[in-house]
Coordinates of C-alpha atoms in Angstrom, one line a residue:
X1 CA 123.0 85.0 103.8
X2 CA 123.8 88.5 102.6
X3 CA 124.0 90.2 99.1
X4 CA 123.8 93.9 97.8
X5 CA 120.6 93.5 97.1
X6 CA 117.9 91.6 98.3
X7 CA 114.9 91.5 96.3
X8 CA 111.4 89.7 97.5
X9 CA 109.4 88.3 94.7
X10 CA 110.7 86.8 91.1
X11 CA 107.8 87.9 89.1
X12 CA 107.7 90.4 86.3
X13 CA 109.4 93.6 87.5
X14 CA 111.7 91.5 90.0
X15 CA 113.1 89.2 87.4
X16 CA 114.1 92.5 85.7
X17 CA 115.7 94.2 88.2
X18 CA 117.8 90.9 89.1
X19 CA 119.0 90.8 85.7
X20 CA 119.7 94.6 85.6
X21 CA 121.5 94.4 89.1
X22 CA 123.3 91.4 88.4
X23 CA 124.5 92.6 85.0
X24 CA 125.8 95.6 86.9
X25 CA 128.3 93.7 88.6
X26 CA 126.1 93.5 92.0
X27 CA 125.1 90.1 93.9
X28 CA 121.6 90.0 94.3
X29 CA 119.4 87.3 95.9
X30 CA 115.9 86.9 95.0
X31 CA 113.2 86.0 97.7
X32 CA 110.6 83.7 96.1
X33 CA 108.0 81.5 98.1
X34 CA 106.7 79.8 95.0
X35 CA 108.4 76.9 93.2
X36 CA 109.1 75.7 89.8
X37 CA 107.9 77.2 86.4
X38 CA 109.5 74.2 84.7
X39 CA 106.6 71.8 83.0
X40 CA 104.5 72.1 80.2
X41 CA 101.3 73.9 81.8
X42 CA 103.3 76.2 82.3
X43 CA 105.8 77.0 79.2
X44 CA 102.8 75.9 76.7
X45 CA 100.8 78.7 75.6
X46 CA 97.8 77.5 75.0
X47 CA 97.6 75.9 78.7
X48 CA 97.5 79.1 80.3
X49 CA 93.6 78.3 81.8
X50 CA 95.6 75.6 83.8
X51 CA 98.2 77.0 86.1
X52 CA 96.0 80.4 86.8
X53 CA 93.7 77.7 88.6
X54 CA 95.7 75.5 90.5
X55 CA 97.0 76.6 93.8
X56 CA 100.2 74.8 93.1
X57 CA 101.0 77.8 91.4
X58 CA 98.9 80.8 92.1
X59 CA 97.9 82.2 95.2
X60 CA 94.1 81.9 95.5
X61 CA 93.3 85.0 96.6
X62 CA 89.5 85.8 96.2
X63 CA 87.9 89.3 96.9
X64 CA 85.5 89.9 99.9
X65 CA 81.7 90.0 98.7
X66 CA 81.6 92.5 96.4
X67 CA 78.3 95.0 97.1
X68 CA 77.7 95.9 93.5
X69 CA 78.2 92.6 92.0
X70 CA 75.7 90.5 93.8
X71 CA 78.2 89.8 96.7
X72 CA 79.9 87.8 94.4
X73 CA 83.5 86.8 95.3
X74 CA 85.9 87.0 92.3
X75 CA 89.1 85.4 91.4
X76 CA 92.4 87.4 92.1
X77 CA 95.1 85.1 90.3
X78 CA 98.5 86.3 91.4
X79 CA 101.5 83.8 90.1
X80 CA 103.1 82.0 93.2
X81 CA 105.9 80.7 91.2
X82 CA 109.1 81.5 89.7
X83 CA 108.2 83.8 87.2
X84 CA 105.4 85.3 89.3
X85 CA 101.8 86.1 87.5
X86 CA 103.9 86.2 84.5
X87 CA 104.0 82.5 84.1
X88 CA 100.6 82.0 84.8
X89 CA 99.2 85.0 82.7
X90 CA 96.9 85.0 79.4
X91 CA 100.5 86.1 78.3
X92 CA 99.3 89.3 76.1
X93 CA 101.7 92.5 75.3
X94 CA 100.3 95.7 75.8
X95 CA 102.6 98.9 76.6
X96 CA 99.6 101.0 77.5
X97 CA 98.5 104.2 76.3
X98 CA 101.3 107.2 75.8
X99 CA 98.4 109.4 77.6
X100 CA 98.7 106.6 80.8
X101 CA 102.3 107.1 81.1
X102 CA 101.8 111.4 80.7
X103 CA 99.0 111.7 83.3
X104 CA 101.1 109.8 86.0
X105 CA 103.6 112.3 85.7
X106 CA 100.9 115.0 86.0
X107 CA 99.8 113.8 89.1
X108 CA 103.1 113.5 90.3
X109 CA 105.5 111.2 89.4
X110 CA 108.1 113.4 87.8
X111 CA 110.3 111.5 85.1
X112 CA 107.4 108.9 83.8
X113 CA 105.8 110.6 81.3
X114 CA 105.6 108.5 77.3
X115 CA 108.5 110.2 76.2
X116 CA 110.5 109.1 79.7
X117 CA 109.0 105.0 79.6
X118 CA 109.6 104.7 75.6
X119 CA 113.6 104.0 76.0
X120 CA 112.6 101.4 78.4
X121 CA 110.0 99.8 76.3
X122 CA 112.8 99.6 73.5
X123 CA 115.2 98.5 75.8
X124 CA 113.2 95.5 77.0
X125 CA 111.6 94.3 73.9
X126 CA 113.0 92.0 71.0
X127 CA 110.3 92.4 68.7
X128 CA 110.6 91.9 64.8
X129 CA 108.4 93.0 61.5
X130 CA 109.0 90.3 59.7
X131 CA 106.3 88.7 58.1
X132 CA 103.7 90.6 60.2
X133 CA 103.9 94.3 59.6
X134 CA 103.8 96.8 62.3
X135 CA 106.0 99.8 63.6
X136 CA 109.7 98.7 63.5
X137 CA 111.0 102.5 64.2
X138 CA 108.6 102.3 67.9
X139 CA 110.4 98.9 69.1
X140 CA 112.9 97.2 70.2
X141 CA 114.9 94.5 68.5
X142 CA 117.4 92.7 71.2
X143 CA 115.7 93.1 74.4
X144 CA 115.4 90.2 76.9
X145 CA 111.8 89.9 76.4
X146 CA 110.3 88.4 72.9
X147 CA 106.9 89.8 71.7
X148 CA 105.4 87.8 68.7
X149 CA 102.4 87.5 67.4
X150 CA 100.2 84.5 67.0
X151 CA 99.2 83.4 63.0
X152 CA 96.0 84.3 62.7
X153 CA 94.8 81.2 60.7
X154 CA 91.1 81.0 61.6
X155 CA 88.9 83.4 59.5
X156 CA 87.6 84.7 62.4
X157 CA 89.9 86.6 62.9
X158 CA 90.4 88.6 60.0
X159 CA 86.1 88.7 60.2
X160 CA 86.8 90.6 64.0
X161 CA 89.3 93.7 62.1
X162 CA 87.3 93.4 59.2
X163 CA 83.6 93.7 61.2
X164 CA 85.3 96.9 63.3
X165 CA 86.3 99.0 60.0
X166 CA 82.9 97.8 58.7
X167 CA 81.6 99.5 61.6
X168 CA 83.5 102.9 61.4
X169 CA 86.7 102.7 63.1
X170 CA 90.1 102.5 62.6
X171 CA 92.3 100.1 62.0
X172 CA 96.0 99.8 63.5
X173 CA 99.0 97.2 62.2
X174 CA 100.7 97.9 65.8
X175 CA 99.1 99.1 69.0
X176 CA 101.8 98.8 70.6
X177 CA 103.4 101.5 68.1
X178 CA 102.6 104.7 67.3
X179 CA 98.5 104.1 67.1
X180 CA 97.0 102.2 69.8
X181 CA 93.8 102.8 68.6
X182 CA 91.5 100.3 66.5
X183 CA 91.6 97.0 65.7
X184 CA 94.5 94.7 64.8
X185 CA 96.7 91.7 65.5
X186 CA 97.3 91.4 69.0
X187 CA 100.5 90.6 70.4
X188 CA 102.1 87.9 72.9
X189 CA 105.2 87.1 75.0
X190 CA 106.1 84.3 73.1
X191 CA 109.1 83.0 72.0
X192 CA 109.9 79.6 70.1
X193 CA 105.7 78.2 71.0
X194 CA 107.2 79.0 74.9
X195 CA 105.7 81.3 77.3
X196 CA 108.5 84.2 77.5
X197 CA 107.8 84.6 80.8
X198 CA 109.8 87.0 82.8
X199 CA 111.6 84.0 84.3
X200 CA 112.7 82.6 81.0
X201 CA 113.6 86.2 79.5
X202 CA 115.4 87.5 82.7
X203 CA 116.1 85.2 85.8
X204 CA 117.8 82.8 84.3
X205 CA 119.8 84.8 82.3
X206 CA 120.8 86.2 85.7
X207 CA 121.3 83.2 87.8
X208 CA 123.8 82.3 84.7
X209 CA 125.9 85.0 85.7
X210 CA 126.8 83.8 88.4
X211 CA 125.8 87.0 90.5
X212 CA 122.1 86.4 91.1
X213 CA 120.7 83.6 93.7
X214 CA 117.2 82.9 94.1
X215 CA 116.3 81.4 97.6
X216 CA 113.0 79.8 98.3
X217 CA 110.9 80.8 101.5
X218 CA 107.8 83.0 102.8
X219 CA 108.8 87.0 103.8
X220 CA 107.3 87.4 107.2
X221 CA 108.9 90.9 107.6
X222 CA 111.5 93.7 106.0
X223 CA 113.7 94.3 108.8
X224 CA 114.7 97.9 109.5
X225 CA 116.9 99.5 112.1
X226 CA 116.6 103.5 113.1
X227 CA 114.3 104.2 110.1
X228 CA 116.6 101.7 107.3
X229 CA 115.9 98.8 105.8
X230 CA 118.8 96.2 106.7
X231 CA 117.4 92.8 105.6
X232 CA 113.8 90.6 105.1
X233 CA 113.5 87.5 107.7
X234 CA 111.6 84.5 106.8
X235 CA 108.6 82.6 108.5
X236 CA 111.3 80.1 110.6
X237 CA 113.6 82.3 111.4
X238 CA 116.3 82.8 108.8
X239 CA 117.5 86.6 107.8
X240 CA 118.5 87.5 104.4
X241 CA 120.7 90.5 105.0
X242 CA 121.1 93.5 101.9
X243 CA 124.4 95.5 102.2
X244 CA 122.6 98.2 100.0
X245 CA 119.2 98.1 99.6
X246 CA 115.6 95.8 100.1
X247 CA 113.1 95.8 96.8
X248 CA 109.5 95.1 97.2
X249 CA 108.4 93.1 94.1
X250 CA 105.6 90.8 95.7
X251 CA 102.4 92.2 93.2
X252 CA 99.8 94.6 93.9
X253 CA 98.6 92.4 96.4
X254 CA 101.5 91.3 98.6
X255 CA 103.7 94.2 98.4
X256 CA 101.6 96.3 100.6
X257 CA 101.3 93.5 102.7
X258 CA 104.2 92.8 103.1
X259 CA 105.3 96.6 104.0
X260 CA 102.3 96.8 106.5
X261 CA 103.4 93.4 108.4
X262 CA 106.8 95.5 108.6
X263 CA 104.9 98.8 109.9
X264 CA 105.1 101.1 107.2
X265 CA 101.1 101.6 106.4
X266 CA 98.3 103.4 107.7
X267 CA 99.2 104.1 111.4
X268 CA 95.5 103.1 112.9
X269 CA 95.3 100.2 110.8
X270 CA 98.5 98.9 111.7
X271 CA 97.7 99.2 115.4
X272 CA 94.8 97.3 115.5
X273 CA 96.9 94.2 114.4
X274 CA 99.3 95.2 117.0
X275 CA 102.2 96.1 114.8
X276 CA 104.3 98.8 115.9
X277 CA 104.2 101.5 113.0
X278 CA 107.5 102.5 111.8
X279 CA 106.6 105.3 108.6
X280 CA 102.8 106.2 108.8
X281 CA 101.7 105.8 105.3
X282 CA 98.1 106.2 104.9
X283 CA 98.0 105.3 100.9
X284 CA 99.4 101.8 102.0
X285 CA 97.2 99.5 100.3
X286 CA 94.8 102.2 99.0
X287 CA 93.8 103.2 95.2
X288 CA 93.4 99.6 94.2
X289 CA 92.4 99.1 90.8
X290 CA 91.6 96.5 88.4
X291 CA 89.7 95.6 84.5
X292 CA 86.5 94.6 84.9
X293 CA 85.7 92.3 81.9
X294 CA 82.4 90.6 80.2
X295 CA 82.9 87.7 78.0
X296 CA 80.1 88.8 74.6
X297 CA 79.3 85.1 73.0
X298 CA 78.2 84.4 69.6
X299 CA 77.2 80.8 68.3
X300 CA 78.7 80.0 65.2
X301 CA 76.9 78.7 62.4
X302 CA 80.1 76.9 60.9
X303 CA 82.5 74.5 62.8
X304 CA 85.2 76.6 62.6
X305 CA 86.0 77.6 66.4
X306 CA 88.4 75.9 68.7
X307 CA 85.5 74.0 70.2
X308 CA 86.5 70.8 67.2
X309 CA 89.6 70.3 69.6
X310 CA 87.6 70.5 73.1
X311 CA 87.6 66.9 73.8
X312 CA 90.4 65.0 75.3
X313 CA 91.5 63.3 71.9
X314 CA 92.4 66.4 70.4
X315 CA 93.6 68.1 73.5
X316 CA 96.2 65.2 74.2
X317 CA 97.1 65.4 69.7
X318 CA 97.7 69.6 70.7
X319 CA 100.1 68.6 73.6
X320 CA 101.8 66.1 72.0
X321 CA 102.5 68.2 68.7
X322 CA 104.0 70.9 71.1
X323 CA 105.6 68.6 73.4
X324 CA 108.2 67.8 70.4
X325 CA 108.2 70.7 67.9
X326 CA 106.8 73.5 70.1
X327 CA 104.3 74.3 67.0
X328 CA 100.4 74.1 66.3
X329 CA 97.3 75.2 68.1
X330 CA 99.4 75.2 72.0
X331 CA 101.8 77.0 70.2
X332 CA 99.8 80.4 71.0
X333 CA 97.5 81.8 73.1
X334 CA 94.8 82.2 70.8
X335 CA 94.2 85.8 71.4
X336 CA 94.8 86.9 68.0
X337 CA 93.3 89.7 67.2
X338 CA 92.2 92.6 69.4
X339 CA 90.8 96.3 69.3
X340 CA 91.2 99.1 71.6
X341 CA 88.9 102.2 71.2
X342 CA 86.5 105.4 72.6
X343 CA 83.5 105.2 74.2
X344 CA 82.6 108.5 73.2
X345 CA 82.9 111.5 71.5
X346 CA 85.3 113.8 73.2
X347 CA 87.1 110.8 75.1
X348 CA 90.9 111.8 73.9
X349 CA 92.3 108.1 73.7
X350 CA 90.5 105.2 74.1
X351 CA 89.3 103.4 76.7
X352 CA 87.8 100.2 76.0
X353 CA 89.5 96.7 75.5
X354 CA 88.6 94.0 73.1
X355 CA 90.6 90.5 73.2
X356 CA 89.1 88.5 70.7
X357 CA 88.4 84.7 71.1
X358 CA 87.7 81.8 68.4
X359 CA 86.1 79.5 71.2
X360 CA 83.0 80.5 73.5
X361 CA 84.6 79.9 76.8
X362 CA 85.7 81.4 80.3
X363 CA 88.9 81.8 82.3
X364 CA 87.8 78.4 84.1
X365 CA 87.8 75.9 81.0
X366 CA 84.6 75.9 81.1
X367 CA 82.7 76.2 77.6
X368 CA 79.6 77.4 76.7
X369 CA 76.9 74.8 76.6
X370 CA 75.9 76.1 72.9
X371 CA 79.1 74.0 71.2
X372 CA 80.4 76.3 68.6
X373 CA 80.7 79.8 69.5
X374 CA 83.0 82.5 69.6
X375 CA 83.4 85.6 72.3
X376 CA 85.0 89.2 72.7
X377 CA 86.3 90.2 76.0
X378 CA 85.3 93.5 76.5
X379 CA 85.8 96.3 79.2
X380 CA 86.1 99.9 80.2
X381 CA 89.8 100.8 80.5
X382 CA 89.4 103.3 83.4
X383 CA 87.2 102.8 86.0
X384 CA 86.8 105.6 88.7
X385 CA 85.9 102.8 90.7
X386 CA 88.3 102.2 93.6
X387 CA 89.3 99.5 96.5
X388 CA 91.9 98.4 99.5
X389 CA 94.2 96.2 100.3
X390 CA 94.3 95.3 104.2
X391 CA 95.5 93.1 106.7
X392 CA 93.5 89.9 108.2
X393 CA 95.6 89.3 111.0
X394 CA 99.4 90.0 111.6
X395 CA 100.5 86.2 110.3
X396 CA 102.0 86.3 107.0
X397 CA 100.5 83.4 106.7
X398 CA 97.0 84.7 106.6
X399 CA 95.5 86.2 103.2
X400 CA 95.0 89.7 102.6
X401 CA 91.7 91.0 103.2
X402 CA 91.0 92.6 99.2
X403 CA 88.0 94.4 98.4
X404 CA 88.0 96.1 94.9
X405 CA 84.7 97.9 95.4
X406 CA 84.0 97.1 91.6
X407 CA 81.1 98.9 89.9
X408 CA 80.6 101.7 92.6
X409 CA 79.6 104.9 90.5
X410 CA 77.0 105.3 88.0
X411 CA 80.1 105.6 85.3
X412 CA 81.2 102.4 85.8
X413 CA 78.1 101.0 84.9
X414 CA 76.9 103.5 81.8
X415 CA 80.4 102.1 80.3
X416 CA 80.1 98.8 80.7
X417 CA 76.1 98.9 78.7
X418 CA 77.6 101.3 76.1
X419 CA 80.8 98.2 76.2
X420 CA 77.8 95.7 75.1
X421 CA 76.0 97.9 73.0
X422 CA 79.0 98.6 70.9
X423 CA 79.9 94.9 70.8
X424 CA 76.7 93.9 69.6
X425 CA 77.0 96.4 66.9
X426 CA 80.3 95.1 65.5
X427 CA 79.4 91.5 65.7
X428 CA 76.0 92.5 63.2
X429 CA 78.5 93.4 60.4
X430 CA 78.7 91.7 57.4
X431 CA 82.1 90.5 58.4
X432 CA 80.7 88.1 61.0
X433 CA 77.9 87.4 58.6
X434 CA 78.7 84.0 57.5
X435 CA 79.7 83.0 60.7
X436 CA 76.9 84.1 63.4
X437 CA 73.9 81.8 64.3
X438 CA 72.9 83.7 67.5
X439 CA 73.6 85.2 70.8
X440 CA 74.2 83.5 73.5
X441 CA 74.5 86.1 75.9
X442 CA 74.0 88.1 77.1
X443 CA 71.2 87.1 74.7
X444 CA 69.0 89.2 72.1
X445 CA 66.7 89.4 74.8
X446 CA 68.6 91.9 77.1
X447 CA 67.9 95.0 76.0
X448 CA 67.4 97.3 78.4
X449 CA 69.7 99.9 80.9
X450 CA 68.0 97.4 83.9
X451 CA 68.4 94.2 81.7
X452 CA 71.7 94.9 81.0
X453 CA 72.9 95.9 84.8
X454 CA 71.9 92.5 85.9
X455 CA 73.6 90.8 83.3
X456 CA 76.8 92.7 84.6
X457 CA 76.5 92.4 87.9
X458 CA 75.9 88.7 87.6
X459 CA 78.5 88.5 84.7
X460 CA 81.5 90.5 84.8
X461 CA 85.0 89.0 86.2
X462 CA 88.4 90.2 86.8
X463 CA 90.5 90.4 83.6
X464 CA 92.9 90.0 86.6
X465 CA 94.9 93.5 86.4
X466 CA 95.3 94.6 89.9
X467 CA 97.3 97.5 90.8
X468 CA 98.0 100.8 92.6
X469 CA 98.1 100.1 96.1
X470 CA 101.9 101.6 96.6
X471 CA 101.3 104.5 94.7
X472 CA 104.0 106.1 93.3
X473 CA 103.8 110.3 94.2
X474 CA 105.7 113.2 95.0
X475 CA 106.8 113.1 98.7
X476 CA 104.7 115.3 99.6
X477 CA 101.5 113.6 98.8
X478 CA 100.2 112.5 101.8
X479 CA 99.1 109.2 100.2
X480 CA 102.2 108.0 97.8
X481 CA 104.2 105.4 99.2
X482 CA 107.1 105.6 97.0
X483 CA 108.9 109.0 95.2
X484 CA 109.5 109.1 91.4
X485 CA 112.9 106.5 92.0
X486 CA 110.5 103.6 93.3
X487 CA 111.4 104.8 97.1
X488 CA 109.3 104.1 99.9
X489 CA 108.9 107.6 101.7
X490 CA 109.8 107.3 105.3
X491 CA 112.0 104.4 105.3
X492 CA 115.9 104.4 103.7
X493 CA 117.3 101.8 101.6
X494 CA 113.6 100.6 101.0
X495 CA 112.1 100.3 97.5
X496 CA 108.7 99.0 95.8
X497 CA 108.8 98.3 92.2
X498 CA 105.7 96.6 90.5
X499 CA 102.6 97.6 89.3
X500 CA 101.6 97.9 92.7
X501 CA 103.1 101.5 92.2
X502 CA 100.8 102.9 89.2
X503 CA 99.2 106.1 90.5
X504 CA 96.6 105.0 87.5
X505 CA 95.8 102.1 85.4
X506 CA 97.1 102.0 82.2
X507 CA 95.4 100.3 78.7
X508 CA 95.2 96.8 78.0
X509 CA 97.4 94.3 80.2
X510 CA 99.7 95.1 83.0
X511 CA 102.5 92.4 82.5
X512 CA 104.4 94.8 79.8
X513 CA 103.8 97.6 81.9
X514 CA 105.1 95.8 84.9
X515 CA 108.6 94.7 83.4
X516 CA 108.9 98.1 81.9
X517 CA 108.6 100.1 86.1
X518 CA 111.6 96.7 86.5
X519 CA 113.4 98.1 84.0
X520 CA 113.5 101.7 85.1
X521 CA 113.3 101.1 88.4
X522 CA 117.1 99.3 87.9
X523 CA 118.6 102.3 87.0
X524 CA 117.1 104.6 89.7
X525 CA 119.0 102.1 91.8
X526 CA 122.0 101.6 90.2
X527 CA 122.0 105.4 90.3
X528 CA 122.7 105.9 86.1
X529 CA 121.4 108.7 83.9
X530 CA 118.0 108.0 83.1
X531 CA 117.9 106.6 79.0
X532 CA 117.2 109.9 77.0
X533 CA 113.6 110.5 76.6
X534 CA 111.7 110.3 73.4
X535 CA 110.6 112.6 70.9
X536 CA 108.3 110.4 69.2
X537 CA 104.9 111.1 69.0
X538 CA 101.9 108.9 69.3
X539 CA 98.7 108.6 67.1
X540 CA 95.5 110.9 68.2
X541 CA 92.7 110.9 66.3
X542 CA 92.4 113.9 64.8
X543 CA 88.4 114.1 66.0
X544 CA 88.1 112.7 69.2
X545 CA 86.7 115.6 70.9
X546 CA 83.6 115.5 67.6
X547 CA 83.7 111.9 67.3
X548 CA 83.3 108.8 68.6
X549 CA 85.0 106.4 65.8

């Protein structure tokens, strides 16, 4: 099998480029070892604690002990499944902060500053006002990808905005406009009560076409012949051949496997497996990052949370209703309402995360044992922190070897008690005053800097945002793996484009984020002018460097 373009992975950023390739005029086939997206654990919404947990559709990839976090081994969901992590995601829209997008291009990658990823956002987003508010002039209206928002029926809610301009700080009708920060609705990838997932809003919009094929199998290799990339073969055998060009879309944690089973990685590294090195990329696998989360639980003294419906009864009435009208409680995701802000004075934009949950439970299914209860995720948005990606063996078959290094400065951990503290402080406004009964954790009785650092480092869990281990640099940098046109440095007709390329993190969730590099990464290939950049200009608070809220 040839095509022009071969393209391993059909997750968020590859979905986009097939669509954008394939819309082109090019024939494109799309590598993907997962299978189906097609069922209701899936496409419902409120499911999404299902297929992040089954290995029928996610790869199971755990960290190695982490040091700081009481050797714990955490979760690393990736999707394995048409759609990729997008179909098994908490399906939340977040652009990120204009200042993410301008400090990659300070470090080096030329051309994706705010005002250069903008136009792309537009482009990708079919988002409409009505009925909700927000910032019609900062979106798009007829992109593949549809961003709703859920209704916002339970007071709690309302009582989570309400408590955080109680407490001091802003509110925002649309962070996903012109002011990120403060608390608001927050926003999903929704469209009809279906998970929008980058499947549904761009492969198969491809494969109808006519010029996009997605085959099913396992990359054991990119082939490449005197320093180009030619083709990828598959474990048995078979060689997809790509008359133009190979794209590495396989997530933050395959894609630098994948380019160091094929030798382009840390020389030394590579050896040791016996793989003979064909571009000696040091950053291969390098600068990983991730959200760290803590889940801050409240009882509630009223039966108003989603714990009513936690029984099998009610869950099987919720599936049914959406089964045949795609409406009610499975309808959404159930994070409706959200806050992003600073941890302190003379932070510039913020850097903390707040999804807000009507239901005291964790990523698992697992609910709290108090019954009634509600919870704010809540975590620091840029964590100095840092981690690798690296072989086990030279099978493709094997797992990665991951180790995030979570919680490894003295930063990391002073933002993550001033994450609690703050928390605790909004939840004490009158807002939540008819609804609170107690804390149940980390409980009234954790108080102190060492109280509060075992209750982290027993605690805190993935919010499942891993990225930057093909980071994305000028050439010269000795540890970018890809130029400012997603290329990997070293090799020709080779690209990665995923959020495996962020030089940095950026705010909030990484699926938008990760459709948008798909988006511009398509016309860096297809070899167009870039979409003119923006002059719009986001919010700042006009006393960040005097104050905190």
């Amino acid at each position: 099998m040839q095509a022009d373009y071969v393209i391993i992975g059909a997750g968020s950023a590859g979905c986009a480029i097939a669509y954008r390739l394939s819309e082109a005029g090019h024939s494109v086939i799309v590598i993907e070892y997962g299978g189906t997206d097609i069922g209701p654990l899936i496409q419902m919404p409120a499911a999404l604690s299902y297929p992040m947990n089954m290995k029928l559709y996610d790869w199971g990839y755990r960290s190695e002990p982490e040091p700081h976090l009481n050797n714990r081994r955490l979760a690393c969901p990736r999707g394995k499944v048409v759609g990729g992590s997008s179909s098994i995601n908490g399906m939340v829209y977040v652009r990120g902060h204009a200042k993410d997008f301008d400090h990659w291009a300070e470090i080096g990658a030329a051309g994706w500053s705010y005002a250069d990823v903008l136009p792309y956002y537009k482009r990708l987003e079919s988002w409409s006002s009505a009925g909700h508010g927000g910032d019609p002039e900062w979106r798009g209206k007829d992109g593949p990808l549809h961003v709703t928002r859920g209704p916002r029926k339970n007071p709690l809610f309302k009582a989570f905005v309400n408590a955080g301009r109680q407490a001091g700080y802003e509110t925002t009708d649309d962070y996903n406009g012109e002011k990120q920060e403060g608390f608001g609705p927050m926003e999903q990838t929704v469209r009809n009560g279906r998970r929008w997932s980058a499947a549904n809003a761009y492969l198969r919009p491809a494969q109808k076409n006519g010029n996009c094929t997605v085959v099913s199998g396992l990359a054991d290799r990119i082939v490449i012949e005197n320093d180009r990339a030619i083709g990828v073969a598959l474990v048995g055998g078979d060689v997809i051949k790509a008359r133009c060009e190979v794209i590495v879309s396989a997530s933050s944690i395959n894609s630098p496997k994948l380019l160091m089973l094929s030798g382009i990685g840390p020389a030394q590294h590579l050896a040791e497996h016996g793989i003979k090195v064909v571009a000696d990329r040091p950053g291969v696998g390098q600068n990983l990052q991730d959200h760290l989360e803590l889940y801050i639980q409240m009882a509630a003294s009223k039966p108003i949370t989603l714990f009513k419906y936690w029984n099998l009864l009610s869950k099987a009435w919720i599936g049914a209703q959406w089964l045949f009208t795609k409406t009610g409680l499975g309808a959404s995701n159930q994070f409706e309402s959200a806050a992003f802000v600073r941890s302190n004075a003379g932070v510039d934009y913020p850097d903390i995360q707040y999804h807000f949950l009507p239901i005291a439970v964790r990523y698992d299914g697992q609910a709290a044992a108090e019954g009634h209860g509600f919870q704010a995720h809540v975590g620091p948005m840029r964590s100095p922190s840092r981690g690798a990606v690296t072989l086990r063996s030279a099978d493709p078959k094997d797992d990665p070897v991951i180790r995030f290094n979570y919680m490894s400065t003295p930063q990391d951990w002073e933002d993550f008690r001033t994450c609690i503290r703050l928390t605790r402080e909004v939840f004490a406004q009158e807002a939540f005053k008819p609804f609170v009964k107690h804390e149940i954790q980390p409980g009234v009785d954790v108080q102190s800097d060492a109280e509060l650092n075992a209750f982290i480092a027993e605690h805190a869990e993935s919010a499942y945002h891993p990225c930057g281990t093909c980071k994305m640099g000028a050439a010269h940098d000795p540890m970018a793996v890809v130029d400012p046109e997603c290329r990997v440095i070293g090799v020709e007709g080779l690209r990665v484009a995923d959020s495996s390329i962020f030089p940095r993190i950026t705010n909030g969730n990484l699926n938008g984020p990760s459709i948008m590099v798909g988006e511009k990464a398509a016309d860096h290939i297809l070899g167009v002018d870039m979409l003119p950049k923006s002059n719009d200009r986001p919010w700042m608070h006009p006393d960040w460097d005097t104050k905190q809220r």
